Structures are given as C-alpha cells and as structure tokens.
Amino acid sequence: MSEAARGVSEAGHRVKTSRSGSARLAYALLLPAAVLVFGVVLYPAGRALVISFYDVNSPFPGAYPFLGLANYAAVLSDGRVWTAAGHTLYFTVVSTAAELVFGMGLALLLAAPLKLRWLFRSIVILPWALPTIVNGAMWRLILNAEYGVLNAVLTQLGLADGYRSWLGSDPFVALNMVVAADVWKNTSLVAFFLLAGLSTIPRELYEAARVDGAGAVRSFLRITLPLLVPTVAIVLVLRTIEAFKVFDIVYVMTGGGPASGTQTITFFTYLQAFSSQRFSVGSALAYLTVLAVLALAMVYLRLLRQRST
Amino acid sequence: MSEPKGTSEPKGMLSRRELFRLSAVAAGAGILAGCDVAGGGGNAGGQGSGEGKIKALFMQQAAYSEADIRNMTADFQKANPKIQVEPTFVAYDALHDKIVAAAPAGTYDVVLIDVIWPAEFGTKKIVTEVSGDVPAAWQSGMLGGALTTAKYQGRFYGVPWILDTKYLFANTELLGRAGVDPVSLSTWDGVLAAARALKDKRVIEYPLLWSWKQVEALICDYTQLVGAFGGKFLADDGRAVAFNTGGGLAALEFMRRTLDEKLTNPNSLESVEDDVRKVFSEGGAAMAINWTYMVSAADDTANSKVAGKVAVLPTPSGPSGGPGVNGSMALSVTSGSRNQKAAWRYVSYLTSAEVQNKYAKNSLPCWAASYDDRKVVEANPKVVPVAKKQLASLIERPQVPRYNEISQLLQAEIQNALLGRKSPRQALDDAAAQAKPLVA
C-alpha cells in the first residue's frame, strides 16, 4: 500500500469512528425530546385509543366494560355530532378563506415601500400575539349587546336602529361572530406567511413585466399569485387543521350556544369527556376528528407534491 | 436550481424503515396504555398527618367573594398555624370540569361542589363520604334545603356551606315611573302585568332580564318557574322524565311568551347571572331573578347606578306556589387528597355557624339559628326576612348521577324553543326522549 493510500484509509477510519461517536451524541441529545414526545404525544394517544374501546365513565383507572367499536357507532349515529361537524366545517371553510383573502391584501400592503413600514408590521402582528382566550373575551365584550362597542358604533353611525344581541339571538349570526373573531386574530399570521413568500419573488420579474406593458393586476395574477402557491398551500394546511380543532374561542365567546348553534366538534367532545364523564365517547370522537384531519392533511400534501413535481 | 447530488429523498421525509420503527413505538405506547386501563389503581388519597399544605378549589362568582374566602382562610391559618391553605378560584362554569380533571392526580384536597353533583361525585368516588364525620347536631341545626346539597341516597358527601336561591329583584324607580306597586309582583301574572305596563309607558324597552345562556344558569331559571307552575323533572319513582308535561311545559311556554311579547330582553340568551347583575346595576332591567349576592352588589354605590332603588322580593308564585331553585353548594374533601385530616379541619371551620354568620353579607348561613342572629339580620336587613320565607320551600333539580347530560340536552332544547326554532312542547318532548335512557 502506498503512503498516500494508507493516509486515505486512515482518514476514512477516523471519519467512521467520529461518525458513530457523533451518532451516539445525536441520539443522546435527542433522548429528552424523545421521552417528551413519548410522554405527551404517543402515550396519551395510545391510551385514548384504548379508552375509546371501553366504557370509561370516571377519571380513575379501574376495570371498565369492553365495548369494542360501540362508542364509534354511537357517535356516528348521534345527530348532535353531525350538527357539530357541520358547524366545524362551516367555521373551517369560511374562516380559512377569509383569512387568506384578507391576509393576502395585508401582505401586499406591508410589502409596499411605505414609510414607517416597520411600525405597520409590528402593529399588524399584535392580534396574533394575543392569546386566543384573551381574544375571545375581548370579542365577547365588543359584541356584548348592552355595553359592547359594536352596537354603540353601529347606532351612532346610523347603521342600526337599536342595540341587538349578536351572540344570543340567532345561532347562525353567533357562529359568524365567532368566525369574525378568529379571522381578526389569525389574518395577521397568514399575512406574515404570505409576506415571507412575497419577499422570495425576484424583483426583476416585475420589472420585466412592466417593460412588457403589464399592469399591477396582471402582474399580480401572472407573477405574484403563481409564485405564492407553495406558501398559500402551507398556510392553507396549517389554518385548516387549526380551524378544524377550534375550541377555546367557542368556549370563551358562546359556550356552544345559542341552541348549540356554535357547538363545534371539539367543543362537543370536551362536553362529553369532562362535563358528562363519558371519556370513552370523548376519545372515540377525538379519534374520528384525528382521522378527518389526517385525511385533509394527506389530500393537501398530495396536491402539494403534485405541484412541485 | 439543481438538487444536490446524493439525496435520493428530500430531507424531512420519512423513509419506510423509519416509518416502521415509529409505528412500532406507537404500538408499544398503545400496549402500555392498554395495561393501564385494565390495571387497578384507584385513589391514592389518605388521612395524612393533619398538618402541612392543602389546596382548595372555589368559584369566583356569586356567594362569598374571593376576598371573603381569603379572609376566612387567613383566620383559619391563624388558629391552625401548622396547616397552610392555598385557595384557587375558577368561574362556576369551569368548576365541575376542573374537579373531574384534577381528581386522578389529587391536586385539590377541598373542593366546592354544587347541589347537582353529589350523585355523580359520590357514586364515582371523586369526593369522600363524610356521613360518619358530620355531627348529629349539625344535621339538626342546618336547614333542610342546605342539607340536601351534600346528600345523595341518605349519605353525606360534604358539608353545606352556601345556601342560596333566586330572589326577585326590582328597580323601584322604574316601577314607580310606570305606577307599578312592588306588592303586585308576588305572582308571575303580576310580573307579566308590571312588565307590560313598563313597556307600554315606554319606561324601558325590555323590562325583564334572565340568565338564559346555554349553561347551567338557564336550568336554574327554568327550575324556579317549573316549581311555580307545579311541574316536576322526574316521575315520583325517579325512573322516568316528567318535565315535558304539565308545569314543566307551562314554565317554558311562559318563558317563550315573555320573549314573544318583547318583555324579556333578547340578550338573556347570552347572559349568565353576572351579566344580569351588571345590566341590572346599570339600570338596564326593571326586574330579574338572581342569587343573594346581587343584593349587596346592586346596592353598592361604587359599582351600581341603582343603589338604594333595589327591592328584594320572594320569588313570585305561580299556580302551584313559589318555591325557589335550590342553588346551594357544599365543601367536600376529595378522595385523592393525601391530607384528608387537615382538609376536614378546614371544611369544618369554614362551614361553622360562627364563620358563616360573620360573612353573611354575600351568602346567607346554612344554620337555622343564624336567621335570628342579630348580626346576620343587621348585615342583610333586606334579604333575611325574605329568605326566611323562601328558604322553607325549595325545588331541586334531579339528583341523578348523569345529571349533567340531562342538563345539556335540556339547555339546548329550551333554547330551541326560546329562539322559536321549535314549539315548547316539541322541544321538551325531544329533550325527554333523549334524556329517558339517562335516568333509567
């Protein structure tokens, strides 16, 4: 073996040992995270799945009757579940669509070369920085029929004859108010995602389009929108899944009322599990929700992959 | 841009092998979780040394205020320096769920329970049975309505602490402007007539305000009317529902009529008791029913525009008299508590006649003798005479382990009727059909 070859093989050996050493280190570093993931994700998920096959009606461990798939059958044949699923679907579609449209407008505005742009950007992120609970409590006050700001503004501007109840008089109006509160909060998140997407579009494209005589609308439709599709897709996946799981804002703003008109699937699940102590029914509902979200995510991911190839 | 060579798979994607490993881990988790359901366990509670730290869970709504409870606790600690108490306060609507969720861990040693929960918490052993610890003198000295609060099938699961029912509150200034004599409000017919007069004379757009949000508060208001109209929640044997006939139906029809005639503020459907208190204190309602705490709140010049103009009246009568809803609450020692001895000392102290009398301003005592106690009467000159009469006749919500489920069904269906989406009869029939398997 020549000197040079030996040198190479030694170097290769060194690389190999240091590689297995660093792999060990990597596993050691990953261990805390793995324990955490197991403890707070995998174990509870497994336990919830098992519980969903029994009739667990108390928070304590014990011997409960095995029901098999009966809880799933009961849930799927409960009219209240389908009503709640309908509300969830409406909430998800409308809030995600509105957040995308408003978020796009906001992102374009924030991307414009304005003075004090940093200030606008900071202000716009504020709603998203608010905890959902605070946002819900705030909107409940704004919408309060007696001393809420909305009624005062509408009547003083002459847009309404008198004070009206936004969260108690009509289930559909109440549902839309919950949507509005969610849109107000999450539009800024969407806007910031899209703003990040906008900043990756090369300026030269717009300049070239201008030289070719394209107007603002045309360059938006032909350049901005197509190049933003990956970002939009990510935002869509994130927001749909989040919206599908909506719970806290409903809990704070309406408690599911009036006439269960704002009861979403997760809120109904919560009532079943904790208020009624039907933990198995709650678990079954939670698993069905997970399946629905999983299906949605897979559809989205497939669409994304098709686009990118 | 070209892809870097050598990466056949984009980063972040799982390989088949990794996916397999992950599923194995998940399956392992499932098996472990499965062992847990079948395995024994139960509550790890115990008597403890009678010293050390205990945690107590209260509500921050109606009855004793947070300041009252903190003062009581400070006094208790002065007398028992070896016990430290950490009180926690939550909204009433979060109280039940928090007790349930905290039960397996034994987070709280003492919890405040509502009159509708002993059946559930007792049968599920979330709180301890204290039948043997409650002295006989307490059982004879406390009022009947209070005692039911902690009792299920003859056993005690706590000690009564809050004795409450809903009284009728009237804004005397508004009534005066319409020429209504508060004496006429002794019946629900009288209340309707007064409300019509107030509306006709344009004194106020909506004279009546209620706690009709889709939560337990709605059932409390409904119960009070069910009592007045002679209805019952359950048949006498407790094994069938009965609220969809007779007085139960008449009560809901009455509620709906006040909305149809635009006498009841439509905001009632998004209001709980504290919303009613706020609006009434602003002069936004002429008449409302609410718990005892609204007396001092509405008469407090710092927080109320109607101070000095508040009449407190017994709940109006219907064709079957005028029982008030039993809205009492009790203090229980949790079965998960590891310091039950100290917890019981704290419960015994808070529920003693002496402490209850001292803080009678926001919550009337459970003890019969207290109502002749000069200090109690002086603290509540408006309520005590009314309470003496009303506390003698209370109506209970059903005492069954699955009460919460029945309540949820009823709340939704009653609101369907109030919003005009169903007739009262249809709504209650639907609720009854769903509730039937829950009482059998």
XYZ file of C-alpha atoms in Angstrom:
749
model
C 0.000 0.000 0.000
C 1.450 3.370 -0.898
C 1.875 6.131 1.603
C -0.835 8.078 0.021
C -3.297 5.196 0.081
C -2.594 4.498 3.737
C -3.191 8.118 4.514
C -6.546 7.939 2.819
C -7.613 4.759 4.579
C -6.616 6.158 7.988
C -8.537 9.274 7.295
C -11.534 7.142 6.315
C -11.280 5.195 9.569
C -11.126 8.384 11.567
C -14.161 9.689 9.814
C -16.030 6.474 10.521
C -15.342 6.418 14.283
C -16.109 10.075 14.694
C -19.293 9.466 12.721
C -20.532 6.723 15.054
C -19.467 8.891 18.005
C -21.454 11.797 16.729
C -24.397 9.496 16.046
C -24.309 8.435 19.670
C -24.156 12.053 20.742
C -27.064 12.829 18.444
C -29.164 10.054 19.988
C -28.236 11.262 23.480
C -29.261 14.774 22.569
C -32.487 13.512 21.050
C -33.354 11.410 24.077
C -35.009 14.173 26.165
C -37.141 15.159 23.189
C -37.991 11.517 22.513
C -39.050 10.973 26.118
C -41.145 14.109 25.937
C -42.779 13.097 22.659
C -43.490 9.650 24.041
C -44.851 11.045 27.304
C -47.067 13.787 25.987
C -47.951 12.576 22.479
C -47.574 8.852 21.865
C -48.597 7.522 25.276
C -51.724 9.692 25.638
C -52.648 8.970 22.021
C -52.324 5.238 22.618
C -54.231 5.418 25.852
C -57.036 7.455 24.306
C -57.333 4.855 21.553
C -57.624 2.051 24.087
C -60.105 4.013 26.198
C -62.285 4.553 23.140
C -62.982 0.781 23.052
C -64.126 0.646 26.691
C -66.857 2.323 28.709
C -64.740 4.568 30.918
C -67.064 6.798 32.921
C -64.824 8.028 35.704
C -61.436 9.738 35.768
C -59.875 6.935 37.809
C -58.230 3.801 36.437
C -60.256 0.657 37.013
C -61.928 -2.296 35.334
C -64.347 -0.960 32.753
C -66.532 -2.969 30.405
C -65.122 -3.545 26.911
C -67.398 -2.207 24.190
C -65.325 -2.678 21.058
C -66.472 -0.285 18.363
C -69.801 0.521 20.030
C -68.672 4.024 21.033
C -67.769 4.799 17.423
C -71.142 3.539 16.246
C -72.928 5.589 18.912
C -71.018 8.722 17.991
C -71.641 8.315 14.259
C -75.358 7.856 14.807
C -75.707 10.857 17.157
C -77.408 13.746 15.384
C -75.645 16.268 17.623
C -72.271 15.083 16.320
C -73.253 15.727 12.703
C -74.667 19.132 13.577
C -71.422 19.995 15.355
C -69.455 18.631 12.389
C -71.449 20.930 10.113
C -70.622 23.936 12.288
C -66.958 22.911 12.307
C -66.893 22.591 8.532
C -68.524 25.983 8.083
C -66.145 27.564 10.563
C -63.117 25.989 8.883
C -64.018 26.884 5.308
C -65.213 30.433 5.964
C -62.516 31.446 8.423
C -59.676 29.965 6.358
C -60.962 31.570 3.155
C -61.431 34.952 4.802
C -58.018 34.799 6.439
C -56.405 34.014 3.082
C -58.135 36.869 1.273
C -57.557 39.475 3.981
C -54.094 38.106 4.698
C -53.142 38.475 1.020
C -54.334 42.094 0.971
C -52.469 42.845 4.150
C -49.301 41.150 2.924
C -49.315 43.169 -0.314
C -49.818 46.338 1.706
C -46.991 45.501 4.090
C -44.696 44.641 1.209
C -45.226 48.045 -0.388
C -42.366 50.520 0.083
C -44.093 52.698 2.653
C -42.609 54.996 5.241
C -42.808 53.573 8.762
C -43.232 50.093 7.302
C -41.644 48.548 10.410
C -44.307 50.204 12.548
C -47.191 48.855 10.450
C -45.657 45.402 10.504
C -45.385 45.487 14.292
C -48.959 46.650 14.706
C -50.314 44.008 12.357
C -48.691 41.171 14.283
C -50.379 42.261 17.542
C -53.678 40.361 17.149
C -51.818 37.151 16.525
C -49.711 37.714 19.647
C -52.872 37.803 21.785
C -53.765 34.503 23.450
C -56.956 33.055 21.961
C -58.664 33.180 25.351
C -57.972 36.901 25.637
C -59.121 37.421 22.059
C -62.374 35.570 22.783
C -63.029 37.515 25.982
C -62.313 40.755 24.141
C -64.724 39.982 21.318
C -67.397 38.940 23.770
C -67.106 42.395 25.316
C -67.094 44.120 21.929
C -70.181 42.163 20.878
C -71.981 42.499 24.200
C -75.484 43.647 23.448
C -75.763 46.104 26.330
C -72.378 47.732 26.705
C -70.433 46.421 23.692
C -68.607 48.765 21.336
C -70.079 47.300 18.144
C -73.668 48.230 18.976
C -72.601 51.700 20.075
C -70.643 52.323 16.870
C -73.382 50.959 14.599
C -76.133 53.035 16.192
C -74.056 56.214 16.357
C -73.157 55.877 12.689
C -76.826 55.381 11.936
C -76.232 51.900 10.520
C -78.524 50.196 13.043
C -81.794 51.258 14.649
C -81.062 49.863 18.061
C -78.915 47.546 20.091
C -79.086 43.914 19.134
C -77.826 40.687 20.588
C -75.013 39.243 18.468
C -74.273 36.101 20.405
C -77.699 35.166 21.725
C -80.447 35.927 19.250
C -79.556 33.853 16.208
C -77.314 30.775 16.154
C -76.059 31.496 12.628
C -75.176 35.104 13.446
C -73.377 33.920 16.572
C -71.396 31.372 14.548
C -70.345 34.097 12.128
C -69.288 36.311 15.012
C -67.035 33.538 16.281
C -65.644 33.236 12.746
C -65.036 37.012 12.698
C -63.139 36.891 15.977
C -60.976 34.059 14.664
C -60.338 35.858 11.373
C -59.344 39.041 13.193
C -56.741 37.150 15.167
C -55.301 34.838 12.553
C -55.268 37.090 9.482
C -52.009 38.592 10.705
C -50.360 35.186 10.875
C -51.460 34.421 7.324
C -50.276 37.856 6.203
C -46.833 37.248 7.624
C -46.508 33.880 5.935
C -47.501 35.430 2.642
C -45.191 38.381 3.224
C -42.317 35.945 3.609
C -43.444 34.282 0.384
C -43.599 37.646 -1.388
C -40.062 38.522 -0.418
C -38.745 35.474 -2.292
C -40.151 36.651 -5.616
C -37.344 38.295 -7.617
C -37.942 41.972 -8.286
C -36.652 41.582 -11.854
C -39.747 39.660 -12.821
C -41.937 42.655 -12.041
C -39.563 44.991 -13.856
C -39.593 42.765 -16.906
C -43.395 42.602 -16.764
C -43.594 46.369 -16.559
C -41.314 46.720 -19.580
C -43.626 44.346 -21.421
C -46.529 46.605 -20.528
C -48.252 44.562 -17.797
C -50.288 46.491 -15.233
C -50.468 45.889 -11.500
C -53.410 43.489 -11.710
C -51.821 41.498 -14.499
C -48.511 41.133 -12.720
C -50.338 40.093 -9.541
C -52.282 37.413 -11.391
C -49.392 36.236 -13.575
C -46.396 36.589 -11.254
C -47.320 37.035 -7.611
C -50.113 34.521 -7.332
C -48.457 31.590 -9.155
C -45.197 32.059 -7.270
C -47.019 32.291 -3.969
C -48.818 28.984 -4.434
C -46.417 26.947 -2.256
C -46.777 29.455 0.571
C -50.532 29.581 0.159
C -50.628 25.800 0.286
C -48.699 25.706 3.543
C -50.894 28.399 5.063
C -53.950 26.507 3.895
C -52.815 23.263 5.523
C -51.903 24.990 8.774
C -55.017 27.086 9.060
C -57.465 24.367 8.002
C -56.135 21.960 10.586
C -56.062 24.625 13.296
C -59.569 25.806 12.432
C -60.856 22.244 12.439
C -59.741 21.907 16.030
C -61.354 25.179 17.155
C -62.265 25.039 20.819
C -61.055 27.839 23.082
C -62.657 30.739 21.258
C -66.027 28.944 21.316
C -65.644 28.096 24.993
C -65.000 31.721 25.872
C -67.361 33.521 23.495
C -70.532 31.445 23.431
C -70.168 28.214 25.379
C -71.603 26.490 22.294
C -74.887 28.388 22.350
C -77.368 29.667 21.419
C -79.289 26.457 20.803
C -75.954 24.633 20.277
C -75.503 26.791 17.155
C -71.799 27.370 17.772
C -71.015 23.939 19.115
C -68.036 22.575 17.181
C -66.828 19.008 17.167
C -64.024 19.589 19.675
C -66.328 21.520 21.987
C -68.838 18.687 21.881
C -66.002 16.245 22.541
C -64.986 18.273 25.573
C -68.532 18.300 26.944
C -68.822 14.547 26.516
C -65.480 13.791 28.147
C -65.323 16.222 31.038
C -68.804 17.507 31.710
C -70.551 14.165 31.207
C -67.571 11.973 32.201
C -68.060 9.833 29.116
C -64.355 9.581 28.496
C -64.706 6.731 26.016
C -67.195 8.601 23.868
C -64.917 11.643 24.035
C -61.930 9.534 22.972
C -63.856 7.984 20.095
C -64.878 11.461 18.938
C -61.307 12.685 19.245
C -60.072 9.792 17.120
C -62.649 10.429 14.444
C -61.552 14.066 14.423
C -57.925 12.988 14.075
C -58.868 10.764 11.145
C -60.662 13.635 9.459
C -57.720 15.978 9.958
C -55.327 13.279 8.768
C -57.354 12.777 5.611
C -57.343 16.521 4.985
C -53.613 16.771 5.546
C -52.950 13.877 3.157
C -55.041 15.435 0.441
C -53.202 18.717 0.839
C -49.779 17.097 0.886
C -50.568 15.095 -2.230
C -51.702 18.245 -4.020
C -48.525 19.993 -2.940
C -46.312 17.172 -4.159
C -48.109 17.032 -7.498
C -47.466 20.720 -7.986
C -43.812 20.532 -7.101
C -43.030 17.624 -9.444
C -31.759 25.338 -9.061
C -30.447 21.802 -9.307
C -30.850 19.334 -6.472
C -27.713 18.452 -4.527
C -26.421 15.057 -5.623
C -26.728 12.005 -3.446
C -30.018 12.800 -1.782
C -32.474 10.452 -3.317
C -35.107 11.539 -0.821
C -35.837 15.083 0.229
C -34.907 15.817 3.813
C -37.682 15.749 6.343
C -39.472 12.878 4.646
C -39.665 9.588 6.495
C -38.077 6.544 4.978
C -40.029 3.321 5.035
C -37.782 1.901 7.747
C -38.192 4.950 9.941
C -41.909 4.841 9.498
C -41.887 1.191 10.533
C -39.875 1.999 13.652
C -42.187 4.832 14.536
C -45.248 2.612 14.208
C -43.583 0.058 16.462
C -43.018 2.729 19.108
C -46.594 3.900 18.754
C -47.866 0.339 19.063
C -45.716 -0.073 22.180
C -47.265 3.049 23.612
C -50.697 1.638 22.866
C -49.922 -1.629 24.644
C -48.588 0.239 27.666
C -51.649 2.450 27.679
C -53.825 -0.632 27.460
C -52.290 -2.118 30.582
C -53.286 0.991 32.402
C -56.994 0.725 31.659
C -57.255 -2.838 32.831
C -54.902 -2.426 35.770
C -56.176 -1.436 39.191
C -55.246 1.818 40.778
C -57.916 3.908 42.378
C -57.329 6.886 44.536
C -54.053 7.332 46.276
C -55.624 9.526 48.942
C -55.098 9.224 52.657
C -55.775 10.786 56.025
C -52.351 12.418 56.315
C -50.866 13.917 59.435
C -53.407 16.686 59.825
C -50.671 19.208 59.193
C -48.961 20.712 56.178
C -50.230 22.115 52.916
C -53.691 21.704 51.450
C -55.194 23.098 48.248
C -58.794 24.222 47.942
C -60.866 24.949 44.827
C -63.564 27.640 44.932
C -65.640 29.559 42.412
C -65.303 33.224 41.642
C -68.934 34.019 41.033
C -71.867 34.690 43.345
C -71.998 33.850 47.066
C -68.854 34.517 49.142
C -66.425 36.809 47.321
C -62.797 35.925 46.761
C -61.847 38.485 49.436
C -64.290 36.853 51.907
C -62.748 33.435 51.330
C -59.184 34.727 51.617
C -60.067 36.398 54.926
C -61.732 33.235 56.271
C -58.668 31.254 55.228
C -56.304 33.693 56.934
C -58.323 33.381 60.156
C -58.227 29.594 59.866
C -54.464 29.599 59.443
C -54.060 31.850 62.457
C -55.955 29.301 64.524
C -54.188 26.342 62.864
C -50.646 27.507 62.208
C -49.490 24.058 61.145
C -51.848 23.954 58.142
C -51.222 26.063 55.061
C -54.131 26.527 52.672
C -53.742 27.534 49.043
C -57.098 28.601 47.586
C -57.760 28.601 43.821
C -60.698 30.363 42.180
C -62.394 29.491 38.881
C -65.586 30.536 37.117
C -68.600 28.433 38.100
C -68.861 27.037 34.579
C -65.312 25.649 34.845
C -65.661 24.269 38.375
C -67.146 20.825 37.647
C -64.716 20.011 34.845
C -61.733 21.132 36.876
C -62.746 18.900 39.801
C -63.064 15.938 37.415
C -59.803 16.613 35.579
C -57.849 17.119 38.808
C -59.327 14.073 40.560
C -56.842 11.354 39.471
C -53.851 13.474 40.495
C -55.434 14.502 43.795
C -54.499 18.111 43.074
C -57.113 19.606 45.380
C -57.855 18.498 48.918
C -61.028 20.531 49.321
C -63.493 21.325 46.521
C -66.674 23.346 46.348
C -69.471 21.221 44.885
C -72.867 22.237 43.567
C -76.142 20.744 44.765
C -76.454 18.840 41.462
C -73.160 16.928 41.785
C -73.220 14.716 44.938
C -74.900 11.914 42.983
C -72.178 11.977 40.323
C -69.160 12.695 42.535
C -70.370 10.348 45.266
C -71.012 7.326 43.057
C -67.735 7.893 41.190
C -65.847 8.345 44.450
C -64.349 11.664 43.435
C -65.167 13.068 46.870
C -65.170 11.213 50.188
C -68.260 10.159 52.082
C -68.375 12.002 55.395
C -71.621 10.628 56.859
C -69.753 9.381 59.926
C -67.967 12.675 60.495
C -70.912 15.072 60.328
C -72.038 15.577 63.945
C -75.719 14.941 64.659
C -76.039 18.492 65.981
C -75.157 19.812 62.517
C -77.809 17.684 60.888
C -80.477 19.050 63.190
C -79.088 22.593 63.189
C -78.816 23.138 59.451
C -81.780 23.988 57.261
C -83.260 21.205 55.152
C -82.509 22.890 51.849
C -78.867 23.151 52.809
C -78.583 19.538 53.927
C -79.853 18.167 50.590
C -76.933 19.927 48.951
C -74.369 17.446 50.173
C -76.571 14.387 50.324
C -77.277 11.539 47.929
C -79.300 8.472 48.850
C -79.004 9.259 52.546
C -75.245 9.670 52.581
C -73.285 12.893 53.075
C -70.528 13.773 50.615
C -69.665 17.172 52.027
C -70.799 19.910 54.374
C -73.276 22.586 53.227
C -71.616 25.983 53.003
C -73.665 28.159 50.667
C -77.434 28.230 50.981
C -78.823 30.080 48.036
C -81.875 30.506 45.884
C -83.003 33.075 43.357
C -84.942 36.086 44.614
C -86.842 38.630 42.561
C -85.067 41.951 42.232
C -86.929 45.057 41.122
C -85.781 48.552 40.280
C -88.193 50.646 42.364
C -87.513 53.833 40.433
C -88.525 52.281 37.110
C -91.543 50.595 38.708
C -92.583 53.932 40.214
C -92.450 55.646 36.836
C -94.883 53.085 35.461
C -97.030 53.284 38.563
C -96.389 49.646 39.496
C -96.643 48.702 43.156
C -93.892 46.179 44.084
C -96.522 44.284 46.101
C -98.144 43.247 42.811
C -95.002 41.269 41.971
C -95.902 38.419 44.292
C -97.148 36.324 41.363
C -95.768 35.662 37.879
C -99.036 37.068 36.490
C -98.296 40.226 38.448
C -94.771 40.323 36.997
C -96.179 39.975 33.464
C -98.695 42.771 34.077
C -95.970 45.003 35.511
C -93.684 44.288 32.569
C -96.454 45.174 30.107
C -97.115 48.427 31.975
C -93.417 49.316 31.932
C -93.233 48.618 28.214
C -96.479 50.405 27.310
C -95.431 53.533 29.192
C -92.046 53.358 27.461
C -90.198 53.354 30.767
C -87.888 50.645 29.486
C -87.776 48.667 26.234
C -87.227 45.275 27.841
C -88.374 45.167 31.485
C -87.204 41.573 32.150
C -83.718 40.097 32.058
C -82.739 36.463 32.749
C -79.720 34.141 32.853
C -80.667 32.093 29.799
C -77.266 31.412 28.238
C -76.782 27.781 27.184
C -75.209 26.797 30.506
C -76.497 25.564 33.877
C -77.786 29.065 34.713
C -80.600 28.535 32.191
C -81.733 25.424 34.032
C -81.725 27.310 37.358
C -84.114 29.936 35.986
C -86.244 27.266 34.325
C -86.380 25.232 37.547
C -87.686 28.188 39.515
C -90.543 28.509 37.003
C -91.128 24.747 36.899
C -91.722 24.962 40.644
C -94.152 27.853 40.327
C -96.155 26.076 37.622
C -96.255 22.830 39.581
C -94.004 20.812 37.307
C -91.563 18.023 38.050
C -88.345 16.948 36.428
C -88.758 13.263 37.176
C -91.665 10.989 37.950
C -92.099 10.113 41.627
C -90.108 6.892 41.357
C -87.236 8.859 39.804
C -87.084 6.487 36.831
C -88.884 8.492 34.166
C -88.697 12.081 32.921
C -91.699 14.333 33.551
C -90.616 17.837 32.577
C -92.312 17.682 29.191
C -95.803 17.690 30.676
C -97.832 19.917 32.986
C -95.829 22.525 34.886
C -92.584 21.792 33.064
C -94.221 22.661 29.766
C -96.137 25.636 31.231
C -92.873 27.073 32.562
C -91.230 27.006 29.122
C -94.359 28.419 27.491
C -94.236 31.275 29.989
C -90.593 31.966 29.124
C -91.350 31.942 25.417
C -94.350 34.256 25.879
C -92.205 36.919 27.592
C -89.894 36.840 24.559
C -92.759 36.911 22.050
C -94.284 39.928 23.793
C -90.821 41.527 23.797
C -90.935 41.866 27.576
C -87.760 39.825 28.041
C -84.502 41.259 26.811
C -83.276 39.007 23.962
C -79.766 39.351 25.425
C -80.954 36.985 28.116
C -79.922 34.139 25.816
C -76.284 35.186 26.066
C -76.361 36.148 29.756
C -75.311 34.379 32.940
C -76.052 35.662 36.447
C -73.167 38.101 36.466
C -74.314 39.679 33.188
C -77.742 40.108 34.754
C -76.125 41.739 37.783
C -74.156 44.181 35.617
C -77.094 45.213 33.443
C -79.469 45.482 36.403
C -76.884 47.603 38.258
C -76.713 49.908 35.233
C -80.471 50.381 35.317
C -80.900 48.268 32.171
C -83.587 45.987 33.582
C -86.638 46.579 35.743
C -86.997 43.037 37.114
C -84.737 39.992 37.291
C -84.217 36.911 39.394
C -80.764 36.295 40.819
C -78.802 34.877 43.749
C -78.324 36.579 47.122
C -75.037 38.205 46.145
C -76.824 40.643 43.843
C -78.380 42.366 46.859
C -75.142 43.830 48.159
C -73.712 44.224 44.642
C -76.676 46.189 43.277
C -76.921 48.320 46.403
C -73.222 49.199 46.350
C -72.923 52.861 45.319
C -69.391 52.321 43.986
C -70.430 49.687 41.445
C -74.105 50.321 40.850
C -76.187 53.135 39.450
C -79.337 51.793 41.099
C -78.064 51.679 44.688
C -80.895 52.472 47.086
C -83.529 51.685 44.455
C -83.400 47.907 44.718
C -86.304 45.909 46.089
C -85.624 42.289 47.052
C -88.765 40.162 46.908
C -89.597 36.499 47.317
C -89.691 34.645 44.020
C -93.169 35.146 42.530
C -95.787 32.415 42.851
C -97.457 30.579 40.047
C -100.495 28.320 40.195
C -98.507 25.955 42.453
C -96.885 28.357 44.848
C -93.433 29.825 44.600
C -90.547 27.580 45.552
C -87.082 28.902 44.732
C -84.488 26.834 42.931
C -82.092 25.198 45.351
C -78.756 26.650 44.332
C -76.819 25.653 47.405
C -73.266 24.403 47.461
C -71.136 22.314 49.794
C -67.485 21.793 50.639
C -66.112 18.303 50.109
C -62.866 16.522 50.827
C -61.575 14.802 47.695
C -60.839 11.100 47.760
C -57.494 11.817 46.080
C -56.377 14.120 48.905
C -53.315 12.887 50.762
C -54.107 15.139 53.697
C -57.788 14.473 54.372
C -57.493 15.166 58.088
C -56.266 18.720 57.567
C -58.775 19.173 54.747
C -61.643 18.165 57.041
C -60.495 20.647 59.692
C -60.580 23.409 57.078
C -64.048 22.342 55.875
C -65.348 22.175 59.459
C -64.034 25.661 60.129
C -65.467 27.314 57.001
C -68.886 25.727 57.470
C -69.187 26.579 61.174
C -72.059 28.824 62.169
C -69.618 31.391 63.520
C -67.787 31.869 60.209
C -70.976 31.710 58.122
C -72.618 34.352 60.303
C -69.602 36.624 60.047
C -69.676 36.591 56.234
C -73.449 36.568 55.833
C -73.411 39.706 53.680
C -72.831 37.858 50.385
C -74.136 34.420 51.293
C -76.730 33.534 53.882
C -75.811 30.911 56.511
C -76.935 27.294 56.323
C -77.792 27.273 60.029
C -81.411 27.732 61.122
C -80.483 29.675 64.257
C -78.495 32.225 62.225
C -81.664 33.782 60.864
C -82.471 35.090 64.339
C -78.894 36.200 64.950
C -78.933 39.965 65.334
C -75.672 40.464 63.428
C -76.829 38.372 60.470
C -80.127 40.254 60.270
C -78.337 43.596 60.541
C -75.898 42.664 57.780
C -78.770 41.778 55.457
C -81.836 43.725 56.522
C -83.302 43.348 53.024
C -82.796 39.641 52.430
C -83.173 37.873 55.755
C -86.944 38.440 56.128
C -87.455 37.329 52.511
C -85.062 34.405 52.872
C -86.782 33.086 55.975
C -89.916 32.634 53.927
C -88.374 31.409 50.684
C -85.782 29.014 52.080
C -88.553 26.975 53.645
C -89.677 25.884 50.196
C -87.092 24.966 47.588
C -87.251 22.924 44.405
C -84.437 20.559 43.465
C -83.005 19.776 40.082
C -82.884 15.993 39.501
C -80.397 14.242 41.747
C -79.084 11.576 39.421
C -75.504 10.599 38.570
C -75.911 11.587 34.905
C -77.476 14.958 35.675
C -75.016 16.943 33.539
C -76.002 15.076 30.395
C -79.686 15.697 31.063
C -78.951 19.341 31.728
C -77.053 19.721 28.446
C -79.932 18.212 26.478
C -82.432 20.443 28.242
C -80.347 23.583 27.761
C -80.138 23.020 24.006
C -83.823 22.162 23.593
C -85.065 25.006 25.823
C -83.039 27.423 23.713
C -84.516 25.906 20.562
C -87.927 26.813 21.959
C -86.858 30.274 23.119
C -85.437 31.075 19.682
C -88.638 29.923 18.033
C -86.979 27.025 16.232
C -89.321 24.553 17.914
C -92.546 24.788 19.851
C -92.064 24.442 23.620
C -93.913 21.118 23.523
C -91.783 19.751 20.697
C -88.559 20.940 22.318
C -89.338 19.340 25.678
C -90.604 16.130 24.068
C -87.336 15.898 22.147
C -85.326 16.531 25.308
C -87.371 13.946 27.185
C -86.822 11.318 24.501
C -83.062 11.843 24.687
C -82.989 12.031 28.496
C -85.048 8.906 29.033
C -82.152 6.409 28.973
C -80.137 8.645 31.295
C -82.431 8.317 34.305
C -83.452 4.681 33.999
